Each structure stands twice: as C-alpha cells, then as structure tokens.
mmCIF file of C-alpha atoms and ligand atoms in Angstrom:
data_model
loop_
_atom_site.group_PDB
_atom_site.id
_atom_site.type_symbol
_atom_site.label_atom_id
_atom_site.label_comp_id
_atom_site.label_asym_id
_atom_site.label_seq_id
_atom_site.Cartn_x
_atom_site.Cartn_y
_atom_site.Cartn_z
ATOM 1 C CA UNK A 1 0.000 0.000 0.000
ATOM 2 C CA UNK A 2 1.320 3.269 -0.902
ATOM 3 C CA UNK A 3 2.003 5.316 2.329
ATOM 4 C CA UNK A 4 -0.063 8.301 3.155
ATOM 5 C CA UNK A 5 -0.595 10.557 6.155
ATOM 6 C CA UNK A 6 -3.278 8.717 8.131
ATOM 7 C CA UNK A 7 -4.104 12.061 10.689
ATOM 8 C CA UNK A 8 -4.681 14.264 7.492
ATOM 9 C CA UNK A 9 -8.298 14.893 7.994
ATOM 10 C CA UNK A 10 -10.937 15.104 4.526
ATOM 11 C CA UNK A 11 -14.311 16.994 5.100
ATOM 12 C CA UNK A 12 -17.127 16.480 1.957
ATOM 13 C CA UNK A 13 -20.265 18.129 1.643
ATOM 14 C CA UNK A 14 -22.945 17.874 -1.060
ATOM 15 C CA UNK A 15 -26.876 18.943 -0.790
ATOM 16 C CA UNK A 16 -27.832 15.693 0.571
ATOM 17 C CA UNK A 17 -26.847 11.647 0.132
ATOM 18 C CA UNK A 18 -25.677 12.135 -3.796
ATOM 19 C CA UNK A 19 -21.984 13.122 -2.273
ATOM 20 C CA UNK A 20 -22.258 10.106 -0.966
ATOM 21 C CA UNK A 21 -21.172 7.773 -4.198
ATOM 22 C CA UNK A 22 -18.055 10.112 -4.556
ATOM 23 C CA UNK A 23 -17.106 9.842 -0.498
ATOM 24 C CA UNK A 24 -17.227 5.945 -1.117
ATOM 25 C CA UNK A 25 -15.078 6.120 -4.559
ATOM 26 C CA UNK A 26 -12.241 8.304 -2.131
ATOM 27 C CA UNK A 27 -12.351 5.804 0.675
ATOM 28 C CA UNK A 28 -12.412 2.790 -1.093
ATOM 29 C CA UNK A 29 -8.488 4.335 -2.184
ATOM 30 C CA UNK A 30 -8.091 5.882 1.185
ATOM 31 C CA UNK A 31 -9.938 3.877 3.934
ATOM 32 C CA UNK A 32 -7.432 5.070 6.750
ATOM 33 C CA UNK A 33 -7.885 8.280 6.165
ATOM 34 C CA UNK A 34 -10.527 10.211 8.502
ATOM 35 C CA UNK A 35 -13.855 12.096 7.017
ATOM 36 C CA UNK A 36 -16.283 14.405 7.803
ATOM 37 C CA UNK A 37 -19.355 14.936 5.664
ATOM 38 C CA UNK A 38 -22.012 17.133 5.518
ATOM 39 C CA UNK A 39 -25.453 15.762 3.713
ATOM 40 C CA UNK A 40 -26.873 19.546 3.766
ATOM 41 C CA UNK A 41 -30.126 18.136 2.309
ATOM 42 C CA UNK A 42 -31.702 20.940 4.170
ATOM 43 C CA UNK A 43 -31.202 23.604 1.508
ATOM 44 C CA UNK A 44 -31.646 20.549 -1.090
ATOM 45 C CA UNK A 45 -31.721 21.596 -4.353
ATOM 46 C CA UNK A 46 -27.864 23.341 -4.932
ATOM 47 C CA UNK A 47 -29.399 23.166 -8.628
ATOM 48 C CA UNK A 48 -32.090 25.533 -8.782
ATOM 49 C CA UNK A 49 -30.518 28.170 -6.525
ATOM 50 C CA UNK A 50 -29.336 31.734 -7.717
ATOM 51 C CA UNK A 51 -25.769 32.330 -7.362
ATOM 52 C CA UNK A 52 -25.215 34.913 -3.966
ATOM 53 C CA UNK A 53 -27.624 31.979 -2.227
ATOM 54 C CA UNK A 54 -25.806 29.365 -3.230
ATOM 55 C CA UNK A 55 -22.268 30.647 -2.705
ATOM 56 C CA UNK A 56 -23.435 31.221 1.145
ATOM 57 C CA UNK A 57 -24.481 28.168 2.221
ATOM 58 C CA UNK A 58 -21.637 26.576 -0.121
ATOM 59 C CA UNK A 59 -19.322 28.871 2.168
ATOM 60 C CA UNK A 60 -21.061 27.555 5.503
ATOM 61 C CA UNK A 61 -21.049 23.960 4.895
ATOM 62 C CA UNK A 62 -16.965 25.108 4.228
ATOM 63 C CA UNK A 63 -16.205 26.947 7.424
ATOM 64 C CA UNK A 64 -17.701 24.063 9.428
ATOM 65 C CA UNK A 65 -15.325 21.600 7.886
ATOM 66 C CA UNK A 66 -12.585 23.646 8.425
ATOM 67 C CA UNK A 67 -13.603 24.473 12.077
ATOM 68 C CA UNK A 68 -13.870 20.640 12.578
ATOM 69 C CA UNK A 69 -10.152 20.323 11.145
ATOM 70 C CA UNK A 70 -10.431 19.314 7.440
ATOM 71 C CA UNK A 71 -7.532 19.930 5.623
ATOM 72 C CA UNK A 72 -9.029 19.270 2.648
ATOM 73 C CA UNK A 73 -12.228 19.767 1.317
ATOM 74 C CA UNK A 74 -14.299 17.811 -1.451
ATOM 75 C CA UNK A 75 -16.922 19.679 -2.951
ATOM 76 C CA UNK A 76 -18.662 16.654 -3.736
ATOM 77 C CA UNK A 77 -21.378 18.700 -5.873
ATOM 78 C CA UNK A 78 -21.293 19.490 -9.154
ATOM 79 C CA UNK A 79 -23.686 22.353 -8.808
ATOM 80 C CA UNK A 80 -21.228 23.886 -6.039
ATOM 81 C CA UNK A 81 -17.915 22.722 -8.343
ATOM 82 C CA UNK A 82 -18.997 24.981 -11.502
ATOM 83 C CA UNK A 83 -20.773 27.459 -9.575
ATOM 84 C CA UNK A 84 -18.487 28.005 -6.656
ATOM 85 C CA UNK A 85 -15.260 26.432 -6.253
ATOM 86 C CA UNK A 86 -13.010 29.365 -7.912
ATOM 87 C CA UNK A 87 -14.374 32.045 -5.212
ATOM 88 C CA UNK A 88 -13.877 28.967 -2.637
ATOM 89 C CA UNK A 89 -10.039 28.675 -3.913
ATOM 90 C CA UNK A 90 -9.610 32.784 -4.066
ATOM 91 C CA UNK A 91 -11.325 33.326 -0.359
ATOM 92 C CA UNK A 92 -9.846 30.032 1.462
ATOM 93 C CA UNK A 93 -6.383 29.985 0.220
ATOM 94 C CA UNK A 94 -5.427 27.971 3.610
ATOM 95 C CA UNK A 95 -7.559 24.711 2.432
ATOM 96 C CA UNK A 96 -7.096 22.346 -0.586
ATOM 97 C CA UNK A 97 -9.873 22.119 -2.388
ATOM 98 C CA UNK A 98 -11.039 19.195 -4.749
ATOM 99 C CA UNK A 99 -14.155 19.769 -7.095
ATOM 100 C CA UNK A 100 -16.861 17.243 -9.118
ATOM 101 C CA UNK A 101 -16.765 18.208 -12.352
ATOM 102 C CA UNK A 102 -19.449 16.592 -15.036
ATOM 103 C CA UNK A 103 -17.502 13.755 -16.542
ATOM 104 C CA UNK A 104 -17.617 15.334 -20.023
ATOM 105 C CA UNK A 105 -13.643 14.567 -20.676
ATOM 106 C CA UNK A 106 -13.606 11.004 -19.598
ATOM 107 C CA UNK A 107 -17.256 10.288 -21.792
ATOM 108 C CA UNK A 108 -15.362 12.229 -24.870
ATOM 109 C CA UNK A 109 -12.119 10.228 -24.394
ATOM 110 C CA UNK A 110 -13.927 7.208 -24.299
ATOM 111 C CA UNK A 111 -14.682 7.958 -27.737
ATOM 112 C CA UNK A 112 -17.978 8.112 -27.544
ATOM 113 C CA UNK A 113 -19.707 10.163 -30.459
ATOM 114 C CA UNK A 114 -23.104 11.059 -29.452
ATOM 115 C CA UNK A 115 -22.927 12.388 -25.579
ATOM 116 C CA UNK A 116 -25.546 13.704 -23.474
ATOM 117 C CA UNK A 117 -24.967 15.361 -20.382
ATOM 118 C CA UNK A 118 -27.841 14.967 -17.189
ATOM 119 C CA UNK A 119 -27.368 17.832 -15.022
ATOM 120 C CA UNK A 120 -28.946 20.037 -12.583
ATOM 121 C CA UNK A 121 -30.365 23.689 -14.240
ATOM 122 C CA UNK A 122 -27.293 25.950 -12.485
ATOM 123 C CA UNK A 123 -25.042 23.489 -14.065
ATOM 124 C CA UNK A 124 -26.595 23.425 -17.372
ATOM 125 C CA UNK A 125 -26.134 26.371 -17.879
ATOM 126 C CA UNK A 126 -22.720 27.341 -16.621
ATOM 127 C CA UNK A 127 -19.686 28.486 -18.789
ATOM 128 C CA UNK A 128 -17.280 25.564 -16.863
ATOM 129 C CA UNK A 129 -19.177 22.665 -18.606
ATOM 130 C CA UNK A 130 -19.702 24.095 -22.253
ATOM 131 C CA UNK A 131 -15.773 24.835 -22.045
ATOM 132 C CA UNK A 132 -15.144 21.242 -20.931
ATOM 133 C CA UNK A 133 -16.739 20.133 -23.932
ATOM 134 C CA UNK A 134 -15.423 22.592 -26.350
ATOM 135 C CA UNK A 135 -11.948 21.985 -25.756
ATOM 136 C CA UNK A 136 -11.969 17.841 -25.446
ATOM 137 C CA UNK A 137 -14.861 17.149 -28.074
ATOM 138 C CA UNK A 138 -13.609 16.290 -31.650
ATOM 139 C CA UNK A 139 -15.334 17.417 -34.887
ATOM 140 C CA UNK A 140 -17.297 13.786 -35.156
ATOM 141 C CA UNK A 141 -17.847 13.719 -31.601
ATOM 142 C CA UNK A 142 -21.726 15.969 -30.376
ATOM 143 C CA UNK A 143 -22.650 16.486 -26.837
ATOM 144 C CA UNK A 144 -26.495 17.306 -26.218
ATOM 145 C CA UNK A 145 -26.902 18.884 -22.631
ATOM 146 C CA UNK A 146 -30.581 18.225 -20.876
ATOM 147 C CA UNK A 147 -31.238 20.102 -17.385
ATOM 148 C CA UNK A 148 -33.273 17.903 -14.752
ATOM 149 C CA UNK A 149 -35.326 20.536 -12.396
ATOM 150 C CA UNK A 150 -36.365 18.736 -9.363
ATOM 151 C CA UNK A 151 -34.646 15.295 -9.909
ATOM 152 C CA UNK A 152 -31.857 15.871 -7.558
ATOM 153 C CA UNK A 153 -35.001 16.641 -5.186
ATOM 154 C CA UNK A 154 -36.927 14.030 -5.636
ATOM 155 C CA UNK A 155 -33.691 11.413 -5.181
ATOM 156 C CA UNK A 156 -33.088 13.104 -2.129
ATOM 157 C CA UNK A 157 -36.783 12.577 -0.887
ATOM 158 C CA UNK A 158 -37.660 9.474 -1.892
ATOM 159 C CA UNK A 159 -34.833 7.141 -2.703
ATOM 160 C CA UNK A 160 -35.390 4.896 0.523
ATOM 161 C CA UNK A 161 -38.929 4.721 0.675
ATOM 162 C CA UNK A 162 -40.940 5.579 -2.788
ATOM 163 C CA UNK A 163 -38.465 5.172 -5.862
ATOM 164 C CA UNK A 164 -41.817 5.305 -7.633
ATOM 165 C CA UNK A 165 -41.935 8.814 -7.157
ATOM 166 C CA UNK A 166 -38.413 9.249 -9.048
ATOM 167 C CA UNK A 167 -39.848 6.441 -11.495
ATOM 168 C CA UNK A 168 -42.716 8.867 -12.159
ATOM 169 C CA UNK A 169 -39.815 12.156 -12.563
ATOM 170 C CA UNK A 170 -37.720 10.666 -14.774
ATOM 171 C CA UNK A 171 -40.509 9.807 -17.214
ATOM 172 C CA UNK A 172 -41.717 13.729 -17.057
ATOM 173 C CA UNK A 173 -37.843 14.605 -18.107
ATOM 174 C CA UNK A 174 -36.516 11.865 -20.268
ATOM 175 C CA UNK A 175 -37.301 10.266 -23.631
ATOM 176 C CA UNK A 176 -36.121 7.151 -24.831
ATOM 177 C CA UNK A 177 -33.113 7.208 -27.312
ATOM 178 C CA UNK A 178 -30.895 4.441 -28.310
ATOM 179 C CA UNK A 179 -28.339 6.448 -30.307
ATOM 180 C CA UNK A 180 -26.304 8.000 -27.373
ATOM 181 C CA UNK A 181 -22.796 6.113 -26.873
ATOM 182 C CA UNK A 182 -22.326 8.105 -23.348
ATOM 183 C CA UNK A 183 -24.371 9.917 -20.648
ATOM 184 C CA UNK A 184 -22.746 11.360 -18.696
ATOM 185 C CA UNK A 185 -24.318 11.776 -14.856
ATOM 186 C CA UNK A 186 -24.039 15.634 -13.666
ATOM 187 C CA UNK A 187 -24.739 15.596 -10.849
ATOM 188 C CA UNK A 188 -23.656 13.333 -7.618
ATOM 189 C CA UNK A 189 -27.249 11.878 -6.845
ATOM 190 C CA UNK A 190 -27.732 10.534 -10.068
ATOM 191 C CA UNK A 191 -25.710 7.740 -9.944
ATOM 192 C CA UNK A 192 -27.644 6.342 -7.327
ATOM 193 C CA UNK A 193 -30.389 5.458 -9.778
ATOM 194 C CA UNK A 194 -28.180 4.459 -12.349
ATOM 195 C CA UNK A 195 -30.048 1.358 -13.530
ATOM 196 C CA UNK A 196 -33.582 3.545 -13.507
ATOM 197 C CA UNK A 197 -31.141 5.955 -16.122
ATOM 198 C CA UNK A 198 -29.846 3.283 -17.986
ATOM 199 C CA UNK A 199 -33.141 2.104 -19.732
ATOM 200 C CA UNK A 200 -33.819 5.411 -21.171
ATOM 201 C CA UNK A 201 -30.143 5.361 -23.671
ATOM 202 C CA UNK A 202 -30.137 1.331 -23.501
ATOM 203 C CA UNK A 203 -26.376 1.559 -25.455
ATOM 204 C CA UNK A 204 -25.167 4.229 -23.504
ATOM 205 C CA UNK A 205 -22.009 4.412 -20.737
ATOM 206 C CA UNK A 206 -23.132 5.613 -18.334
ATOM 207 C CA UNK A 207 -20.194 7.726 -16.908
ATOM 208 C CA UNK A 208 -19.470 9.998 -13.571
ATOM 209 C CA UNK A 209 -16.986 11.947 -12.005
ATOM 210 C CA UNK A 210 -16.556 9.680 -8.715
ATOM 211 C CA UNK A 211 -13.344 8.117 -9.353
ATOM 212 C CA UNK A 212 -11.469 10.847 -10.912
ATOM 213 C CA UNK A 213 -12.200 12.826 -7.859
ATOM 214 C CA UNK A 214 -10.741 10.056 -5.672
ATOM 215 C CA UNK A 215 -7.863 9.839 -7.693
ATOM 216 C CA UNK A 216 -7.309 13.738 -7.487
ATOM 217 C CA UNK A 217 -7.442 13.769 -3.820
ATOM 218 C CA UNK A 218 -5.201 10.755 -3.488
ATOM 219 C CA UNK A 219 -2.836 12.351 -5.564
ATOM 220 C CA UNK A 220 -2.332 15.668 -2.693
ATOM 221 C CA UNK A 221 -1.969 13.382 0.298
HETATM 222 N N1 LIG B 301 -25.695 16.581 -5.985
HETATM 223 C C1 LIG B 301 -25.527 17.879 -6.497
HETATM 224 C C2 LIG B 301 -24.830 17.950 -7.827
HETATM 225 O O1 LIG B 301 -23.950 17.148 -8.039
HETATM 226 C C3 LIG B 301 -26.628 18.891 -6.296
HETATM 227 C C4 LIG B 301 -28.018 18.481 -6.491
HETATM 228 C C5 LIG B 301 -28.939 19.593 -6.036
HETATM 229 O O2 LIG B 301 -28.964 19.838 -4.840
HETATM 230 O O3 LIG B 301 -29.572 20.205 -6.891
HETATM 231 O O4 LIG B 301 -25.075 18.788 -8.633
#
C-alpha cells in the first residue's frame, strides 16, 4: 500500500446523500484516512438556486469543515464545483480544495460520439461545462446537454422509501433514445439510480466523475 498521512483529515459536503457515491469512490483508495461529511439536504436543491444563495451556504457547509479540522475539502457537488469552487479557492487559500466536475472529458475520451450530459439547471447552464466540452470534443464527436429541475429533489426525498416517485420524474424529463454512446451523470445523486437511467439510452455508458475525484485527492496526500 502506498504510504499516506493517516491524521490528514478530509471533510465532503454535497446537498444531501448524492456526495455520498463520490465519499465511497475516495475511501475505497483511502480507507485510513478520517472524514467528515455534511449531507446539507436541508437547503436541497444546490441546482435551482441563484448564485449569492448558493455561494453562502456553499461557504457555511466550508467553514464548518474547516472548524472541525479538514484539511481538505471535497466539494462533492457538481452544482457547487462549476458554480463556486473558484471564489472557494480565491477566499480560502489555507484549504485544498477538490471539485466534481461533469464527466464530459472522460465520456469524450472514451470515444464516444453522441454524448448527453444529465445535469442540474445551475449546471446546465454554466460556462465551466460548455468549455469542458469545447476543448476535449472532436469534430465527429456531439454532446447534447438536458437540465433535470427537481430530480436531484426528488432522489433526495424518496430514494429509501418511494423510488416510484423518481420512477414517475424521470418519465416527465426523459425520452427514450438508443443512439447515445455516453451519458454522462451531472450531478452526484444521479448515480444512485443508475439502472432507472440506464433504460432510457439502452447503449449508452453511463459515466461519472466519482473516481477521478478520488484519484485527485489521493494524488495531494
Ligand atoms: N448533488 C448535487 C450535484 O452534483 C446537487 C443536487 C442539487 O442539490 O440540486 O449537482
């Protein structure tokens, strides 16, 4: 096992239980390694909040994790990673910070030609992923981009004790389509209903960010 410092202390936040799948990809490389995480499914959606709000409680769930000792922080979100994590990095120089970022390189390198990216609105629609895509997508290769209001939500809600009800939201947002090679899975609660995903794009990949942010954060310890 490679060595690592044991006492080095990782806090992880995300709006609720989606930071979850990326917390499991980082332990399962670091399981000695001690973490904090905040499931702040209170203010649950991160998606569908303007920027000022969101940068706040981003910024909270931070300063506890600090206060509590982390060293460094995942933003386990990728809501909080496009919309936040440069003002993070500019106003908390002291902490390391590791972001989610939609999967849109590792689905292009795959070489994948028809992409779609699931996402929450806020990341829809930010500069961050449209840049990704522009500077690793090749002239055969076409990513489509479809916000989910409310999904995140309703994972959050229901995933324990009505997965009908995220049945029923998925229908309202998705349409069947066999031609996509690669979906990529925007935001961190999505991949806990993967196999619900997967029947919409039946020849898809479906692809997240999870490990690459383990292997980031392994990489600074
Ligand atoms: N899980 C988050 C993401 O990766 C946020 C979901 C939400 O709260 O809207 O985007």
């Amino acid at each position: 096992m490679e060595y690592y410092d044991e006492n080095m202390k990782i806090g992880v936040f995300d709006s609720g239980i989606g930071g979850t799948t990326v917390l499991e990809a980082v332990r399962r490389r670091l399981p000695e390694v001690e973490y904090m995480y905040i499931a702040d499914s209170e203010n649950c959606p991160y998606g569908e909040k303007p920027d000022e709000e969101l940068y706040e409680i981003v910024r909270r769930n931070v300063e506890k994790l600090r206060d509590f000792g982390a060293e460094i922080i995942v933003v386990a979100c990728n809501t909080a990673t496009v919309k936040c994590i440069d003002r993070l990095r500019r106003d908390y120089p002291e902490l390391k910070f590791v972001g989610t970022e939609p999967a849109v390189k590792l689905a292009l390198a795959s070489g994948a030609r028809k992409v779609l990216v699931l996402a929450t609105p806020n990341t829809i629609e930010s500069e961050r992923l449209h840049t990704l895509a522009r500077q690793n997508a090749t002239d055969e290769q076409e990513v489509d981009y479809k916000a989910c209001p409310g999904l995140a939500e309703v994972i959050e809600k229901n995933l324990k004790n009505n997965p009908g009800e995220i049945s029923k939201k998925l229908a309202e947002l998705l349409s069947f389509n066999d031609r996509y090679e690669a979906v990529v899975l925007g935001c961190t609660h999505y991949p806990l209903v993967s196999d619900m995903i997967q029947r919409y794009y039946p020849n898809a990949k479906l692809i997240d960010g999870a490990e690459g942010v383990a292997k980031r954060v392994q990489s600074m310890l």
